[in-house]
PDB file of C-alpha atoms and ligand atoms in Angstrom:
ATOM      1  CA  UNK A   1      -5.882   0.442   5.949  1.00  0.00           C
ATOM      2  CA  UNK A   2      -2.801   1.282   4.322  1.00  0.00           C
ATOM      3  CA  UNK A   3      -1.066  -1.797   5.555  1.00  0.00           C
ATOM      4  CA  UNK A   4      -3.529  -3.770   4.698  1.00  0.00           C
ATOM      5  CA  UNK A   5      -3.900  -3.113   1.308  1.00  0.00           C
ATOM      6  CA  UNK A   6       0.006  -3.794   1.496  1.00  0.00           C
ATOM      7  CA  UNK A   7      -0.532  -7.214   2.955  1.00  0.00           C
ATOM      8  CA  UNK A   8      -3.171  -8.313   0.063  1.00  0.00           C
ATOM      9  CA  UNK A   9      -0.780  -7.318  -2.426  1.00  0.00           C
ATOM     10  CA  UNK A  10       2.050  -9.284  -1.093  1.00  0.00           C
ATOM     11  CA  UNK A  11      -0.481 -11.960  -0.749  1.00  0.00           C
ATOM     12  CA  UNK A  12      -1.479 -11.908  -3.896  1.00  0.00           C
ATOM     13  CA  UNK A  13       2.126 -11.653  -5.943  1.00  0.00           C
ATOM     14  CA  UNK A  14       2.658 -14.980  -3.502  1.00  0.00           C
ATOM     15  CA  UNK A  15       5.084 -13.059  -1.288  1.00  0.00           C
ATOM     16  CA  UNK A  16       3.269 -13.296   1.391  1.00  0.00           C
ATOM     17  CA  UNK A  17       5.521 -12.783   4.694  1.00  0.00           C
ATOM     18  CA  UNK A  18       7.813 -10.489   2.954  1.00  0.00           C
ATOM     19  CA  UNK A  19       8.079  -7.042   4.201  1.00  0.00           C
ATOM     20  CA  UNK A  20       7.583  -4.036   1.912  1.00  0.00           C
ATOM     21  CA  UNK A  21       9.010  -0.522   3.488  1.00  0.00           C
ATOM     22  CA  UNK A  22       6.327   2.449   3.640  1.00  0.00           C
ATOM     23  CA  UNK A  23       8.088   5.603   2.980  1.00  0.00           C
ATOM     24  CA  UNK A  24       5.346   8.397   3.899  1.00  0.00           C
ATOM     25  CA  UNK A  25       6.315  11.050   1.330  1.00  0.00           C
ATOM     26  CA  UNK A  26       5.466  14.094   3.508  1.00  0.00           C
ATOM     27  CA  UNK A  27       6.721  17.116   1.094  1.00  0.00           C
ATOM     28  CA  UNK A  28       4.394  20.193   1.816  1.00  0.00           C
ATOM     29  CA  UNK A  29       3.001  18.909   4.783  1.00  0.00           C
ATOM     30  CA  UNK A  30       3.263  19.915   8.002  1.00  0.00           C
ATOM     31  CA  UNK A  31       6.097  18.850  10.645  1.00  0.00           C
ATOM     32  CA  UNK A  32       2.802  18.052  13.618  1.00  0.00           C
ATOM     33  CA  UNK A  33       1.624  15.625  10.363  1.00  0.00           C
ATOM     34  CA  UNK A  34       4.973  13.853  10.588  1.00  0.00           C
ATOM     35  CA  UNK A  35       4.916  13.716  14.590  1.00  0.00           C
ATOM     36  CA  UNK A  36       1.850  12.328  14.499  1.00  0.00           C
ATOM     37  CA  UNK A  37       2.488   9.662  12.523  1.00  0.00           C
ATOM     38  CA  UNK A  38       5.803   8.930  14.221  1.00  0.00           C
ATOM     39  CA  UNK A  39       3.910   9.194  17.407  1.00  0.00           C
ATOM     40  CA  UNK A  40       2.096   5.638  15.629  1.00  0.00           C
ATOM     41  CA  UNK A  41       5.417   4.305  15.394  1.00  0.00           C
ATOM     42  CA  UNK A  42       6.138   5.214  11.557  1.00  0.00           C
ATOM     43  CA  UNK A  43      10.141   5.688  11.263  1.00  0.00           C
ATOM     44  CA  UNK A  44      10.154   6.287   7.307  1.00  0.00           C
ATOM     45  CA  UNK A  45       9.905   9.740   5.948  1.00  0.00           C
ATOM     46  CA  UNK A  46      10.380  10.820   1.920  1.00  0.00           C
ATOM     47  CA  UNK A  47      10.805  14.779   1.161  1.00  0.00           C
ATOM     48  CA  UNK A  48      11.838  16.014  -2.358  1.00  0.00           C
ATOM     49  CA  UNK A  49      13.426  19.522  -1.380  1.00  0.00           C
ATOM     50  CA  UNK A  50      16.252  19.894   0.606  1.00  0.00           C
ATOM     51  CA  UNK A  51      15.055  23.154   2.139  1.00  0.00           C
ATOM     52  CA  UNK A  52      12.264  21.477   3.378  1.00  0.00           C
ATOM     53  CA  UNK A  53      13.531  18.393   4.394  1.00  0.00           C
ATOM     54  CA  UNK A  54      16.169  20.132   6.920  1.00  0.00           C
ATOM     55  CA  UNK A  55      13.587  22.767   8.140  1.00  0.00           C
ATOM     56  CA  UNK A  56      11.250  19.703   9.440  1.00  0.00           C
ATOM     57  CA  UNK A  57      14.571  16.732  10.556  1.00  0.00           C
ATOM     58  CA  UNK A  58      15.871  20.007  12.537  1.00  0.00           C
ATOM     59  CA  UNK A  59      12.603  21.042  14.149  1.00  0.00           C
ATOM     60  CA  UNK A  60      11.245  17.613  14.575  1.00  0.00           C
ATOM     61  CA  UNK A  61      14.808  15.846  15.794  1.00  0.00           C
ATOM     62  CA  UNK A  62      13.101  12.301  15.567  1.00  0.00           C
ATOM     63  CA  UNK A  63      15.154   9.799  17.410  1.00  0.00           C
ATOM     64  CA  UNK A  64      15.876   6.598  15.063  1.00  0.00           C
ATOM     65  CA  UNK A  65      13.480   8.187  12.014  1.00  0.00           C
ATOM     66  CA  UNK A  66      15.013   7.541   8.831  1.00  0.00           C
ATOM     67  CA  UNK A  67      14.392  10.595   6.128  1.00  0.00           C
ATOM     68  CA  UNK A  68      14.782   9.795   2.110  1.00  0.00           C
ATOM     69  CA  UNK A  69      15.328  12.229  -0.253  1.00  0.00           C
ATOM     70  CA  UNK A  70      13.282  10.752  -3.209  1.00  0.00           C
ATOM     71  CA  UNK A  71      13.460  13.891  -5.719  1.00  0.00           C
ATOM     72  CA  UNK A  72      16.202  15.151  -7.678  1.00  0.00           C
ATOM     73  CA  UNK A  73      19.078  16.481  -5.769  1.00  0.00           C
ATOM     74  CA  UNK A  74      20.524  19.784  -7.280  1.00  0.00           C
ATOM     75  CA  UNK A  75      24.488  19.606  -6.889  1.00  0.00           C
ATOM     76  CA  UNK A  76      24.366  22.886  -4.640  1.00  0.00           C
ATOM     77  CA  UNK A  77      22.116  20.897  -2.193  1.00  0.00           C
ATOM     78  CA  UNK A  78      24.732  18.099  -2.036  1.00  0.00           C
ATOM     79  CA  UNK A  79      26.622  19.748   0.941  1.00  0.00           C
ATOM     80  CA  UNK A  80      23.107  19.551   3.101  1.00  0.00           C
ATOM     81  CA  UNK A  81      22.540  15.222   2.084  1.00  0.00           C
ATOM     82  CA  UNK A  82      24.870  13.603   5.099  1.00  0.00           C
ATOM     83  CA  UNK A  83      23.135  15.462   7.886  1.00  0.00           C
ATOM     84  CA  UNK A  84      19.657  15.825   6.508  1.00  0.00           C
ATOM     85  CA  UNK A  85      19.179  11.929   5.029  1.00  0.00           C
ATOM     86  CA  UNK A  86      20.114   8.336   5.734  1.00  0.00           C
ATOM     87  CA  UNK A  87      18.482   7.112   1.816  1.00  0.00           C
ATOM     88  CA  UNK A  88      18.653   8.688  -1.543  1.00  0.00           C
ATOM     89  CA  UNK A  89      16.691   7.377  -4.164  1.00  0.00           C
ATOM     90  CA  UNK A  90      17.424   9.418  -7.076  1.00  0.00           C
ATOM     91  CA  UNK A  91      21.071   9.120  -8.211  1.00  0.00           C
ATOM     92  CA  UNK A  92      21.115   9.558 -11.902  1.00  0.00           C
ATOM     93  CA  UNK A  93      25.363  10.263 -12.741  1.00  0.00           C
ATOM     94  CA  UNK A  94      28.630   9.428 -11.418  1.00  0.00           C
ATOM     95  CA  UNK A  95      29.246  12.848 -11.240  1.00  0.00           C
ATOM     96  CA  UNK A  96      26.313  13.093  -8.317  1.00  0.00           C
ATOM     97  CA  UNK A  97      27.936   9.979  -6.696  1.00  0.00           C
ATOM     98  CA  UNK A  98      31.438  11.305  -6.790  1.00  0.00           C
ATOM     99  CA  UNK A  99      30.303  15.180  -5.274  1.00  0.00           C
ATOM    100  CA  UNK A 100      28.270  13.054  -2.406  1.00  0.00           C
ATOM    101  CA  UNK A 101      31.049  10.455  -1.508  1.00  0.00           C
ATOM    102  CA  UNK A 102      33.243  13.528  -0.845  1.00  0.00           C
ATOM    103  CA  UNK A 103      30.686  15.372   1.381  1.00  0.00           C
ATOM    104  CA  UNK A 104      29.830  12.162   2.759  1.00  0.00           C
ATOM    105  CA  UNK A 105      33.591  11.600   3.791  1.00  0.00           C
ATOM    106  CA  UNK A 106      33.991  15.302   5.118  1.00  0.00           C
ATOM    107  CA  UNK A 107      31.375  14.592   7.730  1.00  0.00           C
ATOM    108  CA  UNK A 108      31.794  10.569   8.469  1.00  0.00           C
ATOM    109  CA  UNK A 109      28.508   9.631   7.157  1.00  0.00           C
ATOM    110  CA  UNK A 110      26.945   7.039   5.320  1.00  0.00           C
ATOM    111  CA  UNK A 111      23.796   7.104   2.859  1.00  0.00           C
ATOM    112  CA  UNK A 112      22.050   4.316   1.331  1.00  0.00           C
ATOM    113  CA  UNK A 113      21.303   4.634  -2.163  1.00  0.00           C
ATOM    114  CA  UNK A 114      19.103   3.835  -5.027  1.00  0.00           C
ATOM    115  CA  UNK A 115      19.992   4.677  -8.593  1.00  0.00           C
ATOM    116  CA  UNK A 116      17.051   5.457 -10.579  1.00  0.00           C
ATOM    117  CA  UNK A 117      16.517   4.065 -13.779  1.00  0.00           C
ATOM    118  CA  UNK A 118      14.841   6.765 -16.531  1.00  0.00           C
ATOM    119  CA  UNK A 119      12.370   5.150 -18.671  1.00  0.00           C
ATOM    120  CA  UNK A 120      10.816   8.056 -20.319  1.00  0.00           C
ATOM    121  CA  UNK A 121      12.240  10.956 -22.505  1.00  0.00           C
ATOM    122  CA  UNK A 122      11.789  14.872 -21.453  1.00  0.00           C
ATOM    123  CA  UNK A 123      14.045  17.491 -20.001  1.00  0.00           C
ATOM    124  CA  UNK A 124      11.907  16.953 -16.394  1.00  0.00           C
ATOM    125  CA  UNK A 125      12.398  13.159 -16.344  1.00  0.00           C
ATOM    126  CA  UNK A 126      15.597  12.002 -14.333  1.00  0.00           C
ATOM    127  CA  UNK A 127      17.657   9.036 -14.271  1.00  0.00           C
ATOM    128  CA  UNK A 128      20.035   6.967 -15.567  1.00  0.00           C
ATOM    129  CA  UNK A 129      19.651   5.571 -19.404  1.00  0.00           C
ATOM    130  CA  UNK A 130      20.166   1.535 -18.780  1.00  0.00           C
ATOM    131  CA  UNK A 131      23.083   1.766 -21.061  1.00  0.00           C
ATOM    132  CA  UNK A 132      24.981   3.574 -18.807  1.00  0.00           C
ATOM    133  CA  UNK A 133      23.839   1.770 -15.143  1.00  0.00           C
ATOM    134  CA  UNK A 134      26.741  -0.358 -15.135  1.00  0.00           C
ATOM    135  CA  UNK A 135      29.446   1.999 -14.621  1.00  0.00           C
ATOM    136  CA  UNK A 136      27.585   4.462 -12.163  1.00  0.00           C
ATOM    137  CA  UNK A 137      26.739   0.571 -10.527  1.00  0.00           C
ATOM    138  CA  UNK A 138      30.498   0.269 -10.327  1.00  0.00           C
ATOM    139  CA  UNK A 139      31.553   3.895  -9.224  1.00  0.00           C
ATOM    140  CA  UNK A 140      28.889   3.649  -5.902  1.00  0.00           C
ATOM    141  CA  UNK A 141      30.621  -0.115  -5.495  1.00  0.00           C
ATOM    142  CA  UNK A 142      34.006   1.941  -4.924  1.00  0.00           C
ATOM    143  CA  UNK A 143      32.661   4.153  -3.232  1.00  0.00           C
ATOM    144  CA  UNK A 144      33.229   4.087   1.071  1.00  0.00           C
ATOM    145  CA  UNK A 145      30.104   6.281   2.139  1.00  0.00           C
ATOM    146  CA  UNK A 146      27.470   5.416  -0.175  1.00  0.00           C
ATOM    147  CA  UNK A 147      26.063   2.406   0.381  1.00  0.00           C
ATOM    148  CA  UNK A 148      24.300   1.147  -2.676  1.00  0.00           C
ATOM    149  CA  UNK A 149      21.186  -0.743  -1.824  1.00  0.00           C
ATOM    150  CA  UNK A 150      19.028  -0.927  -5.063  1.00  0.00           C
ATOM    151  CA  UNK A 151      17.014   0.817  -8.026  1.00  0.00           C
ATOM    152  CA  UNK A 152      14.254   3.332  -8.117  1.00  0.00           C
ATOM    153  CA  UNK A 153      11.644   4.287 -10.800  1.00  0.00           C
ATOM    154  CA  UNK A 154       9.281   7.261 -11.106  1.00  0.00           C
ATOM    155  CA  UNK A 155       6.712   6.121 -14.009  1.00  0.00           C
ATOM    156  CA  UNK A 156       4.456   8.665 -15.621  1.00  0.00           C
ATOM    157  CA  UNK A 157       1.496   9.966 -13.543  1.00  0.00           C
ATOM    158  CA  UNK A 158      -1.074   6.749 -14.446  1.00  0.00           C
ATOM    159  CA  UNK A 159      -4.578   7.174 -15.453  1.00  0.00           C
ATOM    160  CA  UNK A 160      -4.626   3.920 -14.094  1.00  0.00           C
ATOM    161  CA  UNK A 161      -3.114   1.691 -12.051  1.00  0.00           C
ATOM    162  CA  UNK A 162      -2.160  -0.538 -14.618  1.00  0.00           C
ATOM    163  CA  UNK A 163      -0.258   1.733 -16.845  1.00  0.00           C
ATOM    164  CA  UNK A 164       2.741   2.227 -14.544  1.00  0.00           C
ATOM    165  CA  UNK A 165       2.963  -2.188 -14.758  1.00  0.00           C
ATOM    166  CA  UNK A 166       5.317  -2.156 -17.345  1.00  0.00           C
ATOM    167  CA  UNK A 167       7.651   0.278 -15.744  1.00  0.00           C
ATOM    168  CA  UNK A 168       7.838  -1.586 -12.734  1.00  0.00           C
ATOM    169  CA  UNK A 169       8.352  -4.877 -14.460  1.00  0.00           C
ATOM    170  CA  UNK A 170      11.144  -3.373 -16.532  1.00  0.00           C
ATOM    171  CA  UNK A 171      12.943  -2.551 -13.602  1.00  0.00           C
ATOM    172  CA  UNK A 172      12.728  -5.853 -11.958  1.00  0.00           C
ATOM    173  CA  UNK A 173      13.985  -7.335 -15.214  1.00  0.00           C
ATOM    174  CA  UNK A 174      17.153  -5.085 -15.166  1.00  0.00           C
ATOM    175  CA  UNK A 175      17.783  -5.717 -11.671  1.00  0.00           C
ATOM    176  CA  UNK A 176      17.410  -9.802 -12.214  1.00  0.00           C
ATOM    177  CA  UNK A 177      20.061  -8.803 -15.351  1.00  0.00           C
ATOM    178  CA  UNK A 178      22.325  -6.880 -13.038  1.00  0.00           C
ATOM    179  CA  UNK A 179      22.724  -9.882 -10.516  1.00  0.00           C
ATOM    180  CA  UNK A 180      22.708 -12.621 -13.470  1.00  0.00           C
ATOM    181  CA  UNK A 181      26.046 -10.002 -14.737  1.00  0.00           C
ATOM    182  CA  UNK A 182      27.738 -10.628 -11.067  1.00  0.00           C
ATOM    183  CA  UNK A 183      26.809  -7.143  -9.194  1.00  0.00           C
ATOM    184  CA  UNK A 184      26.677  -8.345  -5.582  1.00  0.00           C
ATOM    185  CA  UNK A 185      23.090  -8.722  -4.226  1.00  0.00           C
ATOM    186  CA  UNK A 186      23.429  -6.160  -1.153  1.00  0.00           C
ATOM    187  CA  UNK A 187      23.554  -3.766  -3.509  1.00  0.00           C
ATOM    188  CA  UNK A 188      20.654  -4.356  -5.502  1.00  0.00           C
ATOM    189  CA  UNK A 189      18.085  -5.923  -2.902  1.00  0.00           C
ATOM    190  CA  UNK A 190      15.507  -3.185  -3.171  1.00  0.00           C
ATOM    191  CA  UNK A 191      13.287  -2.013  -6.267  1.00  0.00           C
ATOM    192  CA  UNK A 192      11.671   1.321  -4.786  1.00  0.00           C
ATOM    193  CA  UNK A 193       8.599   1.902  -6.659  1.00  0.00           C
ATOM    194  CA  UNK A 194       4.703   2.617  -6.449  1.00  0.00           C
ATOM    195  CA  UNK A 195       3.527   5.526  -5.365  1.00  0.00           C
ATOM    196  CA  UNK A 196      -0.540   6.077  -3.965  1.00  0.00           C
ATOM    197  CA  UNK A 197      -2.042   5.676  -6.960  1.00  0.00           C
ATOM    198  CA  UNK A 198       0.270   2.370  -8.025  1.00  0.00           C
ATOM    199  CA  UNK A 199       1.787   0.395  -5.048  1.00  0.00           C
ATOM    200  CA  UNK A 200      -0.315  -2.735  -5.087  1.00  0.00           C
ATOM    201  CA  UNK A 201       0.602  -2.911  -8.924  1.00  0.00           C
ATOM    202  CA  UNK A 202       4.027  -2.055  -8.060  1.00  0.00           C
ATOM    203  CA  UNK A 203       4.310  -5.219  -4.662  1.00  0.00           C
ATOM    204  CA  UNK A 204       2.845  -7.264  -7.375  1.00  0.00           C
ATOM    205  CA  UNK A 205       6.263  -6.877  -9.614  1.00  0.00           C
ATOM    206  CA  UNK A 206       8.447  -6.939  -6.708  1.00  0.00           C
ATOM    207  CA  UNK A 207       8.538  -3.512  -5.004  1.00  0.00           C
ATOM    208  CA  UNK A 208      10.220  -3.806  -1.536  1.00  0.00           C
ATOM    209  CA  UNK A 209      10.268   0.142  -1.166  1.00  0.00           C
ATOM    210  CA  UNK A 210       6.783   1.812  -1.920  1.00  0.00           C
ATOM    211  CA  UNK A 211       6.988   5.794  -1.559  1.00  0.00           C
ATOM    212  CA  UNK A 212       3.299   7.121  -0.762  1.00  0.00           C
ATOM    213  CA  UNK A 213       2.145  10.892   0.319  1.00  0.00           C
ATOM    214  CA  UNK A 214      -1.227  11.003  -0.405  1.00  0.00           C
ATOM    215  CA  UNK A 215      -2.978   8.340   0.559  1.00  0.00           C
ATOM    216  CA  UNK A 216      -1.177   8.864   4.007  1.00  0.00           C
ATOM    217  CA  UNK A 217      -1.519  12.583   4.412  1.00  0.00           C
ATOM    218  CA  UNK A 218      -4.406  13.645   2.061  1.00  0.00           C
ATOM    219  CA  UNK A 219      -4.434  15.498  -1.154  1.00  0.00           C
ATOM    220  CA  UNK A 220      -1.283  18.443  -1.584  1.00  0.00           C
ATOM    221  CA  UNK A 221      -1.860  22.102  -1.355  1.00  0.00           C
ATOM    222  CA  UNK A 222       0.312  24.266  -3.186  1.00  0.00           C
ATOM    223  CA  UNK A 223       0.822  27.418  -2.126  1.00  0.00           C
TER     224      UNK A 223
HETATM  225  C1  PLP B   1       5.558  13.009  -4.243  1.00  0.00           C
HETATM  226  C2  PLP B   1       6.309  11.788  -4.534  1.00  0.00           C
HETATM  227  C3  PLP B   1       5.868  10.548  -4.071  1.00  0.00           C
HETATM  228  C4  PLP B   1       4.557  10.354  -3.334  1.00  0.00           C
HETATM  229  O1  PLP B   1       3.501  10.599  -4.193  1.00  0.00           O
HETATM  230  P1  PLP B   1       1.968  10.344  -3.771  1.00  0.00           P
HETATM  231  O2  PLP B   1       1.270  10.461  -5.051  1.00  0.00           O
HETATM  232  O3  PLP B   1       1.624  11.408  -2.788  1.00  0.00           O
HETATM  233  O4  PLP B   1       1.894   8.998  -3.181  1.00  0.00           O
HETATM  234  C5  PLP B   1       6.667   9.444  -4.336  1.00  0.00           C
HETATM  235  N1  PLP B   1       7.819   9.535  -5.006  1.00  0.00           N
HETATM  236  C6  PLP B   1       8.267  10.704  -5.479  1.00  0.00           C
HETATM  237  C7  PLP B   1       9.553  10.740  -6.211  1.00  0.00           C
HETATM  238  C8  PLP B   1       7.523  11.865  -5.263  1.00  0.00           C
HETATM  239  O5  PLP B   1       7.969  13.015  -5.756  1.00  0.00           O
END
């Protein structure tokens, strides 16, 4: 159902053919959720917290599954990144790249990367201000180990849908005004955003990474 809704989208934002990658966010669920859906043939995983993240990659050991960390990434957790994730979609500073490169080097391991792009003020919002996205841009571009691949936005929970449009089409803007500068387009090829309550809005202003839990696993539980 999921992928169907996917396909419409695409279909409908004329980019039909075009492939859109389904992260299935699976923070506080269960590693037998996670199986099962591998079990389907699902490969992409999201978690937010480290601790939880290496608990279920250790226990599960899924051959070719590729785990993204999609929340904020304290700088004591940076040591556990190389074995725990091949994506991170949440660098915010050149101070995070330049603490991962060097943990990335000291175990031969590459991550691919998305900066995210803040949009909103408050202490719990992360990201990089646009002002500053061309020099952390630059720093992952010298960097060996991380591989930048694109940019990521987290929009304010919508009421509906709708609301979280102009996020999304801010960020495609700044990416179109990051290639039209000269940044290579490896780098910036994916726009992760849309989450279960805003993906279709989100393929419809170019998402090629939507990050969903919910509407995969079923409403959270917090213990
Ligand atoms: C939890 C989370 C998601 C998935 O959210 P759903 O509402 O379950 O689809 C996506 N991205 C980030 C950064 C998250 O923290």
């Amino acid at each position: 159902m999921l992928k169907k809704r996917v396909e419409k989208a695409l279909e409908k934002a004329g980019r039909k053919g075009e492939e859109v990658k389904i992260v299935a966010v699976s923070k506080t669920f269960p590693p037998e959720s996670v199986r099962a859906l591998y079990s389907l043939g699902h490969k992409d995983f999201g978690e937010n917290y480290v601790q939880e993240a290496r608990k279920k990659v250790k226990e599960l050991s899924l051959e070719n599954a590729e785990w993204h960390m999609v929340g904020k990434l304290q700088k004591n957790k940076v040591k556990y990144i190389p074995e725990t994730f091949q994506w991170f979609h949440a660098l915010d500073s050149v101070e995070l790249a330049e603490l991962l490169e060097k943990k990335l080097r000291e175990k031969s391991k590459t991550l691919k990367v998305l900066i995210q792009v803040k949009y909103e003020e408050g202490e719990h919002r992360v990201g990089v201000e646009e002002s500053d996205i061309k020099a952390l841009i630059e720093k992952c571009l010298s960097c060996e180990h991380i591989k930048l691949r694109g940019l990521m936005v987290l929009p304010p929970i919508p009421e509906h849908p709708e609301d979280s449009r102009p996020y999304f089409q801010r960020l495609r803007r700044l990416r179109d005004s990051l290639l039209d500068a000269g940044f290579p387009e490896d780098s910036l090829k994916e726009l992760s955003m849309g989450m279960s309550d805003d993906f279709e809005v989100a393929i419809e202003e170019g998402a090629t990474i939507i990050r969903v839990g919910r509407i995969i696993f079923g409403e959270r539980r917090y213990e």
